Short mmCIF file of C-alpha atoms and ligand atoms in Angstrom, two decimals:
data_model
loop_
_atom_site.label_atom_id
_atom_site.label_comp_id
_atom_site.label_asym_id
_atom_site.label_seq_id
_atom_site.Cartn_x
_atom_site.Cartn_y
_atom_site.Cartn_z
CA UNK A 25 0.00 0.00 0.00
CA UNK A 26 1.45 3.29 -1.07
CA UNK A 27 1.01 6.69 0.54
CA UNK A 28 2.25 9.29 -1.93
CA UNK A 29 3.38 12.68 -0.61
CA UNK A 30 3.48 15.68 -2.93
CA UNK A 31 5.63 18.41 -1.43
CA UNK A 32 4.77 21.60 -3.32
CA UNK A 33 7.18 23.90 -1.48
CA UNK A 34 10.37 25.23 -3.08
CA UNK A 35 11.65 25.43 0.51
CA UNK A 36 12.00 21.67 0.58
CA UNK A 37 12.57 21.34 4.32
CA UNK A 38 10.09 24.02 5.33
CA UNK A 39 6.74 24.06 7.09
CA UNK A 40 4.71 22.11 4.50
CA UNK A 41 7.27 19.34 4.42
CA UNK A 42 7.27 19.22 8.22
CA UNK A 43 3.51 18.61 8.20
CA UNK A 44 3.93 16.02 5.45
CA UNK A 45 6.69 14.23 7.34
CA UNK A 46 4.48 13.97 10.45
CA UNK A 47 1.79 12.27 8.38
CA UNK A 48 4.17 10.00 6.47
CA UNK A 49 5.68 8.85 9.76
CA UNK A 50 2.20 7.73 10.85
CA UNK A 51 1.90 5.78 7.59
CA UNK A 52 5.35 4.18 7.95
CA UNK A 53 4.60 3.17 11.53
CA UNK A 54 1.55 1.30 10.19
CA UNK A 55 3.65 -0.56 7.58
CA UNK A 56 2.70 1.54 4.54
CA UNK A 57 5.21 2.17 1.76
CA UNK A 58 5.72 5.94 1.36
CA UNK A 59 7.16 8.04 -1.45
CA UNK A 60 7.60 11.80 -1.74
CA UNK A 61 7.72 13.86 -4.91
CA UNK A 62 9.43 17.21 -4.28
CA UNK A 63 7.88 19.34 -6.99
CA UNK A 64 10.69 21.92 -6.67
CA UNK A 65 13.22 19.41 -7.97
CA UNK A 66 11.17 18.67 -11.11
CA UNK A 67 11.21 20.68 -14.30
CA UNK A 68 8.10 19.55 -16.16
CA UNK A 69 6.80 22.07 -18.66
CA UNK A 70 3.44 23.60 -17.78
CA UNK A 71 0.30 22.75 -19.75
CA UNK A 72 0.14 24.71 -23.01
CA UNK A 73 -3.62 24.36 -23.43
CA UNK A 74 -3.30 22.77 -26.87
CA UNK A 75 -6.31 20.48 -26.38
CA UNK A 76 -4.37 17.40 -27.60
CA UNK A 77 -5.21 15.36 -24.49
CA UNK A 78 -8.92 16.06 -24.87
CA UNK A 79 -8.82 14.49 -28.34
CA UNK A 80 -6.18 11.79 -27.83
CA UNK A 81 -6.07 10.99 -24.12
CA UNK A 82 -2.33 11.67 -23.91
CA UNK A 83 -0.27 14.84 -23.51
CA UNK A 84 1.42 16.40 -26.53
CA UNK A 85 4.45 17.32 -24.41
CA UNK A 86 6.97 14.51 -24.72
CA UNK A 87 8.65 14.39 -21.34
CA UNK A 88 8.68 11.76 -18.59
CA UNK A 89 5.82 13.19 -16.47
CA UNK A 90 3.41 10.36 -17.25
CA UNK A 91 5.95 7.64 -16.39
CA UNK A 92 7.25 9.43 -13.30
CA UNK A 93 4.14 11.00 -11.84
CA UNK A 94 0.93 9.55 -13.35
CA UNK A 95 2.35 6.12 -12.65
CA UNK A 96 2.66 7.03 -8.94
CA UNK A 97 -0.83 8.58 -8.84
CA UNK A 98 -2.21 5.28 -10.16
CA UNK A 99 -0.25 3.17 -7.67
CA UNK A 100 -1.11 5.24 -4.61
CA UNK A 101 -3.81 4.27 -2.13
CA UNK A 102 -3.65 7.69 -0.48
CA UNK A 103 -2.26 10.95 -1.84
CA UNK A 104 -1.13 13.80 0.42
CA UNK A 105 -0.61 17.25 -1.05
CA UNK A 106 1.47 19.46 1.24
CA UNK A 107 1.68 23.04 0.05
CA UNK A 108 2.46 26.54 1.24
CA UNK A 109 0.21 29.41 0.23
CA UNK A 110 1.84 31.45 -2.52
CA UNK A 111 -0.34 34.43 -3.47
CA UNK A 112 -3.39 32.44 -2.34
CA UNK A 113 -2.43 29.61 -4.68
CA UNK A 114 -0.03 26.68 -5.08
CA UNK A 115 3.68 27.21 -6.01
CA UNK A 116 4.47 27.07 -9.72
CA UNK A 117 6.32 23.73 -10.05
CA UNK A 118 3.49 21.85 -8.35
CA UNK A 119 0.93 23.87 -10.30
CA UNK A 120 2.62 22.72 -13.51
CA UNK A 121 2.09 19.08 -12.46
CA UNK A 122 -1.51 19.84 -11.50
CA UNK A 123 -2.23 21.53 -14.83
CA UNK A 124 -0.61 18.68 -16.76
CA UNK A 125 -3.05 16.35 -14.96
CA UNK A 126 -5.60 17.70 -17.43
CA UNK A 127 -4.64 14.54 -19.36
CA UNK A 128 -6.16 12.44 -16.55
CA UNK A 129 -9.17 14.79 -16.41
CA UNK A 130 -9.66 14.24 -20.16
CA UNK A 131 -9.43 10.47 -19.85
CA UNK A 132 -12.00 10.55 -17.07
CA UNK A 133 -14.46 13.10 -18.45
CA UNK A 134 -13.97 13.03 -22.24
CA UNK A 135 -13.18 9.33 -22.71
CA UNK A 136 -15.17 8.07 -19.71
CA UNK A 137 -12.40 5.78 -18.52
CA UNK A 138 -11.68 5.65 -14.83
CA UNK A 139 -8.75 4.63 -12.72
CA UNK A 140 -9.80 1.34 -11.02
CA UNK A 141 -8.53 2.56 -7.62
CA UNK A 142 -10.56 5.77 -7.88
CA UNK A 143 -13.46 3.90 -6.32
CA UNK A 144 -11.76 4.10 -2.92
CA UNK A 145 -8.61 6.25 -3.12
CA UNK A 146 -8.51 9.15 -0.66
CA UNK A 147 -6.52 12.37 -0.56
CA UNK A 148 -5.45 14.86 2.09
CA UNK A 149 -4.55 18.53 1.90
CA UNK A 150 -1.89 19.88 4.27
CA UNK A 151 -1.15 23.58 3.97
CA UNK A 152 0.76 26.39 5.65
CA UNK A 153 0.57 30.14 5.17
CA UNK A 154 2.36 33.12 6.62
CA UNK A 155 -0.58 35.38 7.47
CA UNK A 156 -3.82 34.88 9.35
CA UNK A 157 -6.12 36.13 6.58
CA UNK A 158 -9.71 34.99 6.63
CA UNK A 159 -9.72 33.29 3.20
CA UNK A 160 -6.07 32.24 3.30
CA UNK A 161 -6.65 28.63 2.19
CA UNK A 162 -9.73 29.09 -0.03
CA UNK A 163 -7.89 29.10 -3.36
CA UNK A 164 -5.74 26.12 -2.38
CA UNK A 165 -8.75 24.14 -1.20
CA UNK A 166 -10.57 24.54 -4.51
CA UNK A 167 -7.52 23.70 -6.62
CA UNK A 168 -6.78 20.65 -4.47
CA UNK A 169 -10.36 19.39 -4.61
CA UNK A 170 -10.58 19.50 -8.40
CA UNK A 171 -7.03 18.24 -8.90
CA UNK A 172 -7.77 15.22 -6.71
CA UNK A 173 -11.01 14.58 -8.57
CA UNK A 174 -9.15 14.60 -11.90
CA UNK A 175 -6.55 12.10 -10.71
CA UNK A 176 -9.11 9.79 -9.11
CA UNK A 177 -8.98 10.61 -5.40
CA UNK A 178 -11.52 11.98 -2.97
CA UNK A 179 -10.44 14.85 -0.71
CA UNK A 180 -11.12 13.33 2.70
CA UNK A 181 -9.36 15.62 5.15
CA UNK A 182 -7.24 18.70 5.61
CA UNK A 183 -4.97 20.41 8.10
CA UNK A 184 -4.26 24.04 7.29
CA UNK A 185 -1.93 26.04 9.54
CA UNK A 186 -2.02 29.86 9.27
CA UNK A 187 0.48 32.25 10.85
CA UNK A 188 3.63 30.24 10.12
CA UNK A 189 6.21 32.02 8.02
CA UNK A 190 9.83 31.29 8.99
CA UNK A 191 11.29 28.00 7.78
CA UNK A 192 10.99 26.17 11.11
CA UNK A 193 8.05 28.11 12.49
CA UNK A 194 5.64 25.20 12.62
CA UNK A 195 8.15 22.71 13.98
CA UNK A 196 9.11 25.16 16.74
CA UNK A 197 5.46 25.72 17.68
CA UNK A 198 4.74 22.00 17.76
CA UNK A 199 7.90 21.17 19.71
CA UNK A 200 7.15 23.86 22.29
CA UNK A 201 3.66 22.43 22.38
CA UNK A 202 2.29 25.90 21.61
CA UNK A 203 0.35 24.55 18.66
CA UNK A 204 -0.74 21.49 20.59
CA UNK A 205 -3.45 20.48 18.14
CA UNK A 206 -1.33 19.87 15.03
CA UNK A 207 0.16 16.54 16.07
CA UNK A 208 -3.15 15.30 17.47
CA UNK A 209 -4.90 16.36 14.24
CA UNK A 210 -2.36 14.44 12.16
CA UNK A 211 -2.74 11.36 14.34
CA UNK A 212 -6.53 11.50 14.08
CA UNK A 213 -6.41 11.91 10.30
CA UNK A 214 -4.00 8.98 10.01
CA UNK A 215 -6.16 6.81 12.23
CA UNK A 216 -9.35 7.60 10.30
CA UNK A 217 -7.89 7.10 6.84
CA UNK A 218 -5.05 4.60 7.22
CA UNK A 219 -6.48 2.11 9.70
CA UNK A 220 -9.41 0.97 7.48
CA UNK A 221 -6.99 0.51 4.55
CA UNK A 222 -4.62 -1.45 6.73
CA UNK A 223 -7.36 -3.82 7.84
CA UNK A 224 -8.03 -5.04 4.29
CA UNK A 225 -7.05 -8.58 3.32
CA UNK A 226 -4.38 -8.69 0.61
CA UNK A 227 -4.87 -10.48 -2.70
CA UNK A 228 -2.07 -10.70 -5.24
CA UNK A 229 -2.69 -11.58 -8.90
CA UNK A 230 0.42 -12.90 -10.59
CA UNK A 231 1.26 -13.96 -14.14
CA UNK A 232 4.53 -14.04 -16.05
CA UNK A 233 5.00 -10.49 -17.34
CA UNK A 234 2.42 -8.56 -15.29
CA UNK A 235 1.56 -6.91 -18.60
CA UNK A 236 -1.89 -8.39 -19.33
CA UNK A 237 -3.76 -11.00 -17.32
CA UNK A 238 -2.76 -10.03 -13.79
CA UNK A 239 -3.11 -6.32 -14.61
CA UNK A 240 -6.65 -6.85 -15.90
CA UNK A 241 -7.60 -9.02 -12.91
CA UNK A 242 -6.20 -6.47 -10.44
CA UNK A 243 -8.01 -3.61 -12.18
CA UNK A 244 -11.37 -5.39 -12.03
CA UNK A 245 -10.82 -6.44 -8.42
CA UNK A 246 -9.73 -2.96 -7.28
CA UNK A 247 -12.69 -1.39 -9.00
CA UNK A 248 -15.19 -3.82 -7.51
CA UNK A 249 -13.80 -4.29 -4.02
CA UNK A 250 -10.72 -2.11 -3.43
CA UNK A 251 -12.34 -0.75 -0.28
CA UNK A 252 -12.42 -4.30 1.18
CA UNK A 253 -9.30 -5.88 -0.31
CA UNK A 254 -5.80 -4.57 -0.91
CA UNK A 255 -5.22 -5.70 -4.48
CA UNK A 256 -1.73 -6.25 -5.87
CA UNK A 257 -0.45 -7.53 -9.18
CA UNK A 258 2.96 -8.76 -10.24
CA UNK A 259 4.89 -10.95 -12.64
CA UNK A 260 7.48 -13.70 -12.22
CA UNK A 261 9.39 -12.20 -15.19
CA UNK A 262 8.01 -8.63 -15.41
CA UNK A 263 7.85 -7.15 -18.90
CA UNK A 264 8.96 -3.61 -19.75
CA UNK A 265 5.56 -2.16 -20.60
CA UNK A 266 1.94 -3.06 -20.16
CA UNK A 267 0.28 -4.75 -23.15
CA UNK A 268 -1.40 -1.94 -25.20
CA UNK A 269 -4.10 -4.35 -26.43
CA UNK A 270 -5.01 -5.15 -22.81
CA UNK A 271 -5.12 -1.38 -22.12
CA UNK A 272 -7.52 -0.92 -25.06
CA UNK A 273 -9.69 -3.89 -24.01
CA UNK A 274 -9.97 -2.53 -20.45
CA UNK A 275 -10.81 0.96 -21.74
CA UNK A 276 -13.81 -0.62 -23.46
CA UNK A 277 -14.96 -1.62 -19.97
CA UNK A 278 -14.41 1.92 -18.67
CA UNK A 279 -11.21 1.14 -16.79
CA UNK A 280 -7.93 2.98 -17.32
CA UNK A 281 -4.73 0.98 -16.85
CA UNK A 282 -2.61 2.93 -19.35
CA UNK A 283 -0.20 4.36 -16.77
CA UNK A 284 0.42 1.11 -14.89
CA UNK A 285 3.71 -0.65 -15.32
CA UNK A 286 4.80 -4.23 -14.67
CA UNK A 287 6.21 -5.08 -11.25
CA UNK A 288 8.13 -8.07 -9.95
CA UNK A 289 6.60 -10.39 -7.35
CA UNK A 290 9.39 -9.42 -4.92
CA UNK A 291 8.66 -5.68 -5.23
CA UNK A 292 4.91 -6.21 -4.91
CA UNK A 293 5.45 -8.36 -1.82
CA UNK A 294 7.73 -5.71 -0.31
CA UNK A 295 5.09 -3.03 -0.84
CA UNK A 296 2.58 -5.36 0.86
CA UNK A 297 4.82 -5.55 3.94
CA UNK A 298 5.94 -9.09 3.03
CA UNK A 299 2.56 -10.71 3.53
CA UNK A 300 -0.40 -11.53 1.30
CA UNK A 301 -3.48 -13.54 2.27
CA UNK A 302 -4.24 -14.97 -1.17
CA UNK A 303 -2.23 -15.41 -4.32
CA UNK A 304 -3.98 -16.04 -7.64
CA UNK A 305 -1.56 -17.25 -10.29
CA UNK A 306 -2.28 -17.47 -14.01
CA UNK A 307 0.58 -19.17 -15.72
CA UNK A 308 3.64 -17.63 -14.07
CA UNK A 309 5.41 -20.88 -14.92
CA UNK A 310 8.16 -22.52 -12.94
CA UNK A 311 8.76 -19.24 -11.09
CA UNK A 312 5.37 -19.27 -9.33
CA UNK A 313 6.28 -18.29 -5.77
CA UNK A 314 5.38 -20.21 -2.65
CA UNK A 315 4.41 -17.97 0.24
CA UNK A 316 3.89 -19.74 3.55
CA UNK A 317 0.47 -19.18 5.11
CA UNK A 318 -0.92 -17.74 1.88
CA UNK A 319 -3.92 -19.31 0.16
CA UNK A 320 -2.98 -20.22 -3.43
CA UNK A 321 -5.24 -20.50 -6.46
CA UNK A 322 -4.40 -21.12 -10.12
CA UNK A 323 -6.55 -19.80 -12.97
CA UNK A 324 -6.07 -21.40 -16.33
CA UNK A 325 -6.19 -18.44 -18.72
CA UNK A 326 -4.47 -17.95 -22.08
CA UNK A 327 -1.70 -15.35 -22.36
CA UNK A 328 -2.98 -12.24 -24.22
CA UNK A 329 0.54 -11.36 -25.38
CA UNK A 330 0.59 -10.96 -29.19
CA UNK A 331 -3.13 -11.74 -29.50
CA UNK A 332 -5.77 -9.84 -31.49
CA UNK A 333 -8.17 -7.46 -29.74
CA UNK A 334 -11.00 -9.99 -30.30
CA UNK A 335 -9.06 -12.68 -28.41
CA UNK A 336 -8.00 -10.28 -25.68
CA UNK A 337 -11.65 -9.26 -25.21
CA UNK A 338 -12.52 -12.93 -24.62
CA UNK A 339 -9.69 -13.30 -22.09
CA UNK A 340 -10.75 -10.04 -20.40
CA UNK A 341 -14.35 -11.22 -20.03
CA UNK A 342 -13.19 -14.55 -18.69
CA UNK A 343 -10.99 -12.76 -16.14
CA UNK A 344 -13.92 -10.58 -15.04
CA UNK A 345 -16.03 -13.67 -14.44
CA UNK A 346 -13.25 -15.29 -12.41
CA UNK A 347 -12.78 -12.11 -10.36
CA UNK A 348 -16.49 -11.75 -9.67
CA UNK A 349 -16.70 -15.38 -8.56
CA UNK A 350 -13.68 -14.96 -6.31
CA UNK A 351 -14.88 -11.77 -4.65
C1 FMN B 50 6.32 33.74 -3.23
C2 FMN B 50 5.62 33.67 -1.91
C3 FMN B 50 4.29 34.00 -1.84
C4 FMN B 50 3.62 33.92 -0.62
N1 FMN B 50 2.30 34.26 -0.57
C5 FMN B 50 1.65 34.22 0.61
C6 FMN B 50 0.28 34.62 0.69
O1 FMN B 50 -0.35 34.96 -0.30
N2 FMN B 50 -0.32 34.57 1.91
C7 FMN B 50 0.35 34.19 3.03
O2 FMN B 50 -0.22 34.20 4.12
N3 FMN B 50 1.65 33.78 2.98
C8 FMN B 50 2.31 33.82 1.81
N4 FMN B 50 3.63 33.42 1.75
C9 FMN B 50 4.28 32.85 2.97
C10 FMN B 50 4.28 31.32 2.98
O3 FMN B 50 3.00 30.83 2.76
C11 FMN B 50 4.80 30.81 4.33
O4 FMN B 50 6.09 31.29 4.57
C12 FMN B 50 4.76 29.30 4.45
O5 FMN B 50 4.99 28.90 5.78
C13 FMN B 50 5.84 28.67 3.57
O6 FMN B 50 5.79 27.27 3.71
P1 FMN B 50 7.07 26.34 3.39
O7 FMN B 50 8.02 26.53 4.53
O8 FMN B 50 6.52 24.97 3.29
O9 FMN B 50 7.62 26.83 2.09
C14 FMN B 50 4.31 33.50 0.55
C15 FMN B 50 5.67 33.16 0.47
C16 FMN B 50 6.34 33.28 -0.75
C17 FMN B 50 7.80 32.91 -0.82
#
């Protein structure tokens, strides 16, 4: 389970990052994998408003943003945006990433394809501002809400701290226990959002390349029951990219797996804290893992690699039936 932190501040070790680190520590203590993107260290071009994504579902700008960032959005179970207030808005590097997420907005609202995890993924806003103005966080709140909606996450909580300006202002207040609520607020937020996710049973779908069958099975399972089960997918010999015909076949069912990428069984297990409750294999060959204490099941499904869209549709429908029966 991944908690993804987005640190929007150019002052990388400032107040926003301090808030973020308090929350990520709560996640780590509960066994979650955490990752932080420091927007200030990225140099993605901003959206140029060309409309290409609304017609094609991909961005016209050929950089690595989709592989680096969209991929993480899709993997994350919970996304935390930590941002200072800059002129009542979000700092420019993070705003560039937000605006480029118009591609995901287009896929969702123009192409009607949804991220399978969007059915349960949550998001949190953490923010700090120097003044005590009445509407200090209003602009940030609106941007965050619609950004999260575009990337398939529901804004489920916020902690906004006004009146902190110097680099260590918030940390000093918290350490002196002057702002006694901040830590308690973080702990409460973590408890409310992370504990239910942590209580889910874990199911891993595994095939050889994690490019087709197991990706499709995981997408269906996440979409149907991601709130009840932590769904993972992996391959015994992970391929380099996900099968584009499988992506197209899943899009026909309204599910978007275009930004997923194959993972090894070892990496998936690590992100699951080393333990899964059930493993469904579909032809991962002699490298099918044995995990003690884990319920194993084998599904006999043909490999969609190199197959026509008609054949992949048949495999996809078969997988859906298997998943529905299992769940
Ligand atoms: C370019 C810039 C614009 C800012 N705009 C605002 C503002 O509109 N309102 C405000 O209260 N504070 C403003 N601030 C202050 C920051 O919000 C404040 O210092 C915050 O704690 C910075 O968080 P950080 O340490 O995570 O970067 C601004 C600071 C900078 C550098």
